[in-house]
């Protein structure tokens, strides 16, 4: 049976178009002229029988099919690069690569400075770009938009790789001089307070609410915020309470004038992990990054 030839160069063109949504941007990414990219796009359209890039007002957007196969295209191109560059080594001391990590401010407050210091020492020309956690943790990792995620990820698909970094336990945090709370916190007092809840992904519900519901209780939540440090700052200036990482509460207790108390009910500990897509599992640069993050987390255990 005769096998139809496939122009693999068109995969790089398709990846560049998907990433930039622009003929000019794709040309710059691949390193060819805009005219050459226009010609390559015409060949790509003929090859797959789809316009790939279509006009949308004064700009451009991907066709439905191009959007549908975008992840597959990235995976195929990344796989080809890994195959062809198998013997390539990674030199941290000279790399100028940018690493994109999505994490909460909880993680950044505890690990960000240490990760940054280790990076400056080992890879002084590298860039770290920390980005906020998104409603869907999977998409930016699967698409290659982000390299790594650090946080709590209870519902990841089985395809993803994870490494536990450290465990956290809950504490209740109020301001020093709180008129109703002294050195201990009873369940009745806890339920009588107004609560701040940190919801990085904008969702309702939490482990705390689940445990309370199992006991037939519910708390009064009057503030939802996306950031942990903002919650601590808010509590420092109000009579609210926040149930948060004990380690984080203690880290900011002196700065914000806070009191860190044991919760009045048993709350399970939780694990902070780093998560990545399997297609970068063997990438030497990514392996270096994961090892660096794990080293930073080890300092918390000490």
Coordinates of C-alpha atoms in Angstrom, one line a residue:
X1 CA 0.0 0.0 0.0
X2 CA 1.3 3.4 -1.0
X3 CA 1.8 5.8 1.9
X4 CA 1.0 9.4 1.2
X5 CA 3.9 11.7 2.1
X6 CA 3.5 14.1 5.0
X7 CA 5.3 17.4 5.2
X8 CA 6.3 17.5 8.8
X9 CA 7.5 21.1 8.5
X10 CA 3.8 22.0 8.4
X11 CA 3.4 20.8 12.0
X12 CA 5.8 23.6 13.1
X13 CA 3.7 26.0 11.0
X14 CA 0.5 24.8 12.5
X15 CA 1.9 25.0 16.1
X16 CA 3.1 28.6 15.5
X17 CA -0.3 29.6 14.0
X18 CA -2.1 28.0 17.0
X19 CA 0.1 29.7 19.5
X20 CA 0.2 33.2 17.9
X21 CA -3.1 33.3 16.0
X22 CA -1.3 35.5 13.5
X23 CA 0.6 35.0 10.3
X24 CA 3.2 37.7 11.2
X25 CA 3.6 36.3 14.7
X26 CA 3.9 32.7 13.5
X27 CA 6.5 33.8 10.9
X28 CA 8.6 35.5 13.7
X29 CA 8.2 32.4 15.9
X30 CA 9.4 30.0 13.2
X31 CA 12.1 32.4 11.9
X32 CA 10.8 32.9 8.3
X33 CA 9.4 35.8 6.4
X34 CA 5.8 36.7 6.5
X35 CA 5.4 35.9 2.8
X36 CA 7.0 32.5 3.4
X37 CA 4.6 31.9 6.3
X38 CA 1.6 32.9 4.1
X39 CA 2.7 30.4 1.5
X40 CA 3.2 27.7 4.2
X41 CA -0.3 28.4 5.6
X42 CA -1.7 27.9 2.1
X43 CA 0.0 24.5 1.8
X44 CA -1.3 23.6 5.3
X45 CA -4.9 24.6 4.4
X46 CA -4.6 22.4 1.3
X47 CA -3.1 19.5 3.3
X48 CA -5.8 19.3 6.0
X49 CA -8.7 20.8 4.1
X50 CA -9.4 23.5 6.7
X51 CA -8.8 27.3 6.8
X52 CA -7.0 27.1 10.2
X53 CA -7.0 30.9 10.6
X54 CA -10.1 33.0 9.7
X55 CA -10.9 36.7 9.8
X56 CA -12.8 38.0 12.9
X57 CA -13.5 41.7 12.5
X58 CA -10.1 43.4 12.3
X59 CA -8.2 40.4 13.7
X60 CA -7.9 36.7 13.2
X61 CA -9.1 33.6 15.1
X62 CA -8.6 29.9 14.9
X63 CA -11.1 27.8 13.0
X64 CA -13.2 25.3 15.0
X65 CA -11.0 22.4 13.8
X66 CA -7.8 24.2 14.7
X67 CA -9.0 24.9 18.2
X68 CA -10.1 21.2 18.6
X69 CA -6.7 19.8 17.6
X70 CA -4.5 22.5 19.3
X71 CA -3.5 20.3 22.2
X72 CA -2.7 17.3 20.0
X73 CA -0.5 19.5 17.8
X74 CA 1.5 20.7 20.8
X75 CA 1.9 17.1 22.0
X76 CA 3.1 15.9 18.6
X77 CA 5.6 18.7 18.1
X78 CA 6.9 18.4 21.7
X79 CA 7.3 14.7 21.2
X80 CA 9.2 15.2 18.0
X81 CA 11.5 17.7 19.7
X82 CA 12.1 15.3 22.6
X83 CA 12.9 12.5 20.1
X84 CA 15.3 14.6 18.0
X85 CA 16.9 16.3 21.0
X86 CA 17.3 13.2 23.2
X87 CA 21.0 13.7 23.7
X88 CA 20.7 17.4 24.4
X89 CA 21.8 18.4 27.9
X90 CA 20.5 21.2 30.0
X91 CA 22.9 23.8 31.4
X92 CA 21.2 25.6 34.2
X93 CA 24.2 28.1 34.5
X94 CA 23.7 29.4 31.0
X95 CA 20.0 28.9 30.2
X96 CA 17.8 31.9 29.4
X97 CA 14.6 29.9 29.5
X98 CA 11.5 31.3 31.1
X99 CA 9.6 28.9 33.4
X100 CA 5.9 29.5 34.0
X101 CA 4.6 28.3 37.3
X102 CA 1.0 28.7 38.4
X103 CA 0.5 28.8 42.2
X104 CA -1.5 30.5 44.9
X105 CA -0.1 33.4 47.0
X106 CA -0.1 30.9 49.9
X107 CA 2.6 28.9 48.0
X108 CA 4.5 32.0 46.9
X109 CA 4.5 33.4 50.4
X110 CA 6.1 30.2 51.8
X111 CA 8.3 29.1 48.8
X112 CA 8.6 32.0 46.3
X113 CA 11.6 33.7 47.8
X114 CA 13.5 30.4 48.3
X115 CA 12.7 29.2 44.8
X116 CA 13.9 32.6 43.5
X117 CA 17.1 32.4 45.5
X118 CA 17.9 28.9 44.3
X119 CA 17.2 29.9 40.7
X120 CA 19.4 33.0 41.0
X121 CA 22.2 30.8 42.3
X122 CA 21.9 27.9 39.8
X123 CA 20.4 29.6 36.7
X124 CA 21.1 33.4 37.0
X125 CA 19.9 34.1 33.5
X126 CA 16.6 32.1 33.7
X127 CA 13.2 33.8 34.3
X128 CA 10.5 32.7 36.6
X129 CA 7.0 33.8 35.7
X130 CA 4.5 33.0 38.5
X131 CA 0.9 33.1 37.4
X132 CA -2.3 32.9 39.4
X133 CA -4.2 29.6 39.8
X134 CA -7.1 29.3 37.3
X135 CA -10.5 27.8 37.5
X136 CA -9.3 24.8 35.4
X137 CA -5.9 23.6 36.6
X138 CA -5.6 21.1 33.7
X139 CA -5.7 23.2 30.6
X140 CA -2.7 25.5 31.0
X141 CA -0.5 22.4 31.9
X142 CA -1.9 20.2 29.1
X143 CA -1.5 23.0 26.5
X144 CA 2.0 23.8 27.5
X145 CA 1.1 27.4 28.5
X146 CA 2.4 26.7 32.0
X147 CA 5.3 24.4 33.0
X148 CA 4.3 23.5 36.5
X149 CA 1.6 24.0 39.1
X150 CA 2.1 24.1 42.8
X151 CA -0.8 23.8 45.2
X152 CA -3.8 21.6 46.2
X153 CA -5.2 19.6 43.3
X154 CA -7.7 17.0 44.4
X155 CA -9.4 16.2 41.1
X156 CA -6.6 15.9 38.5
X157 CA -6.9 13.4 35.6
X158 CA -4.8 10.3 36.0
X159 CA -2.5 11.3 33.2
X160 CA -0.8 14.0 35.2
X161 CA 2.4 13.5 37.3
X162 CA 2.4 14.7 40.9
X163 CA 5.0 15.0 43.7
X164 CA 4.0 15.8 47.3
X165 CA 6.1 18.7 48.7
X166 CA 4.9 19.2 52.2
X167 CA 1.8 18.9 54.5
X168 CA -0.2 21.7 55.9
X169 CA -2.6 21.8 58.8
X170 CA -5.3 24.3 59.5
X171 CA -5.4 27.1 62.2
X172 CA -7.9 29.8 63.0
X173 CA -6.5 33.3 62.8
X174 CA -8.0 36.4 64.4
X175 CA -6.5 39.8 65.2
X176 CA -4.7 40.6 68.4
X177 CA -7.1 42.3 70.8
X178 CA -10.2 40.6 69.3
X179 CA -13.0 41.5 71.7
X180 CA -14.6 38.0 71.7
X181 CA -11.6 35.7 71.4
X182 CA -8.8 35.4 73.9
X183 CA -6.4 32.4 74.1
X184 CA -8.7 29.6 73.0
X185 CA -11.5 29.2 70.5
X186 CA -14.6 27.1 71.3
X187 CA -16.9 25.7 68.6
X188 CA -19.8 28.0 69.8
X189 CA -17.5 31.1 69.6
X190 CA -16.2 29.9 66.2
X191 CA -19.8 29.5 64.8
X192 CA -20.8 32.9 66.2
X193 CA -18.1 34.8 64.3
X194 CA -18.2 36.1 60.7
X195 CA -15.8 34.2 58.4
X196 CA -13.5 35.0 55.5
X197 CA -13.0 32.2 53.0
X198 CA -10.2 32.1 50.5
X199 CA -11.4 30.8 47.2
X200 CA -8.5 31.0 44.6
X201 CA -10.6 29.4 41.9
X202 CA -13.8 31.2 42.8
X203 CA -15.6 28.1 43.9
X204 CA -17.9 27.8 47.0
X205 CA -17.3 25.1 49.6
X206 CA -14.2 23.8 51.4
X207 CA -12.9 21.1 53.6
X208 CA -13.9 23.1 56.7
X209 CA -17.5 23.4 55.5
X210 CA -17.7 19.7 54.7
X211 CA -16.5 18.8 58.3
X212 CA -19.0 21.3 59.8
X213 CA -21.8 19.8 57.7
X214 CA -21.0 16.3 58.9
X215 CA -21.5 17.6 62.4
X216 CA -24.7 19.4 61.5
X217 CA -23.2 22.9 61.6
X218 CA -22.7 25.7 59.2
X219 CA -20.6 28.9 59.6
X220 CA -21.5 32.4 58.5
X221 CA -19.3 33.4 55.6
X222 CA -19.5 37.1 54.7
X223 CA -16.3 37.5 52.7
X224 CA -14.9 35.5 49.8
X225 CA -11.4 36.6 48.6
X226 CA -9.1 35.0 46.0
X227 CA -5.9 35.5 47.9
X228 CA -4.6 34.2 51.3
X229 CA -2.5 37.1 52.3
X230 CA -5.5 39.5 51.6
X231 CA -7.6 37.4 53.9
X232 CA -5.0 37.7 56.7
X233 CA -4.8 41.5 56.1
X234 CA -8.6 41.7 56.3
X235 CA -8.7 39.7 59.5
X236 CA -6.1 42.0 61.1
X237 CA -8.4 45.0 60.7
X238 CA -11.8 43.4 61.5
X239 CA -13.4 41.0 63.9
X240 CA -13.6 38.3 61.2
X241 CA -11.9 34.9 61.5
X242 CA -10.1 32.9 58.8
X243 CA -9.3 29.2 58.8
X244 CA -6.1 28.9 57.0
X245 CA -2.7 27.3 56.8
X246 CA -1.1 27.4 60.3
X247 CA 2.3 27.8 58.7
X248 CA 1.1 30.8 56.7
X249 CA -0.7 32.3 59.7
X250 CA 2.4 32.2 61.8
X251 CA 4.5 33.6 59.0
X252 CA 2.4 36.8 59.0
X253 CA 1.4 36.9 62.7
X254 CA 3.9 39.5 63.8
X255 CA 3.6 41.6 60.6
X256 CA -0.2 41.9 60.7
X257 CA -0.7 41.6 64.5
X258 CA -2.5 38.3 64.4
X259 CA -3.3 35.5 66.9
X260 CA -3.0 31.9 65.6
X261 CA -5.3 29.5 67.4
X262 CA -6.1 25.8 67.3
X263 CA -9.4 25.0 65.5
X264 CA -12.3 23.9 67.7
X265 CA -12.9 20.8 65.6
X266 CA -10.7 18.2 64.0
X267 CA -9.7 19.2 60.5
X268 CA -7.6 16.9 58.3
X269 CA -4.2 18.0 57.1
X270 CA -3.7 18.6 53.4
X271 CA -0.8 18.2 50.9
X272 CA 0.8 20.8 48.8
X273 CA 2.1 19.2 45.6
X274 CA 3.8 20.1 42.3
X275 CA 2.0 18.9 39.2
X276 CA 3.1 18.6 35.6
X277 CA 2.1 17.0 32.3
X278 CA 3.8 13.7 31.3
X279 CA 5.1 15.1 28.0
X280 CA 7.7 17.2 29.9
X281 CA 8.5 14.3 32.3
X282 CA 11.9 13.6 30.6
X283 CA 12.8 17.2 29.6
X284 CA 16.1 17.9 31.4
X285 CA 15.2 21.5 32.0
X286 CA 11.9 20.6 33.6
X287 CA 13.5 17.9 35.7
X288 CA 15.9 20.6 37.0
X289 CA 13.0 22.9 37.8
X290 CA 11.1 20.1 39.7
X291 CA 14.2 19.2 41.7
X292 CA 14.7 22.9 42.6
X293 CA 11.1 23.3 43.8
X294 CA 11.4 20.1 45.9
X295 CA 14.6 21.4 47.4
X296 CA 12.9 24.7 48.3
X297 CA 10.0 22.8 49.9
X298 CA 12.4 20.7 51.9
X299 CA 13.5 23.8 53.8
X300 CA 10.0 24.1 55.2
X301 CA 10.2 20.6 56.7
X302 CA 13.5 21.5 58.4

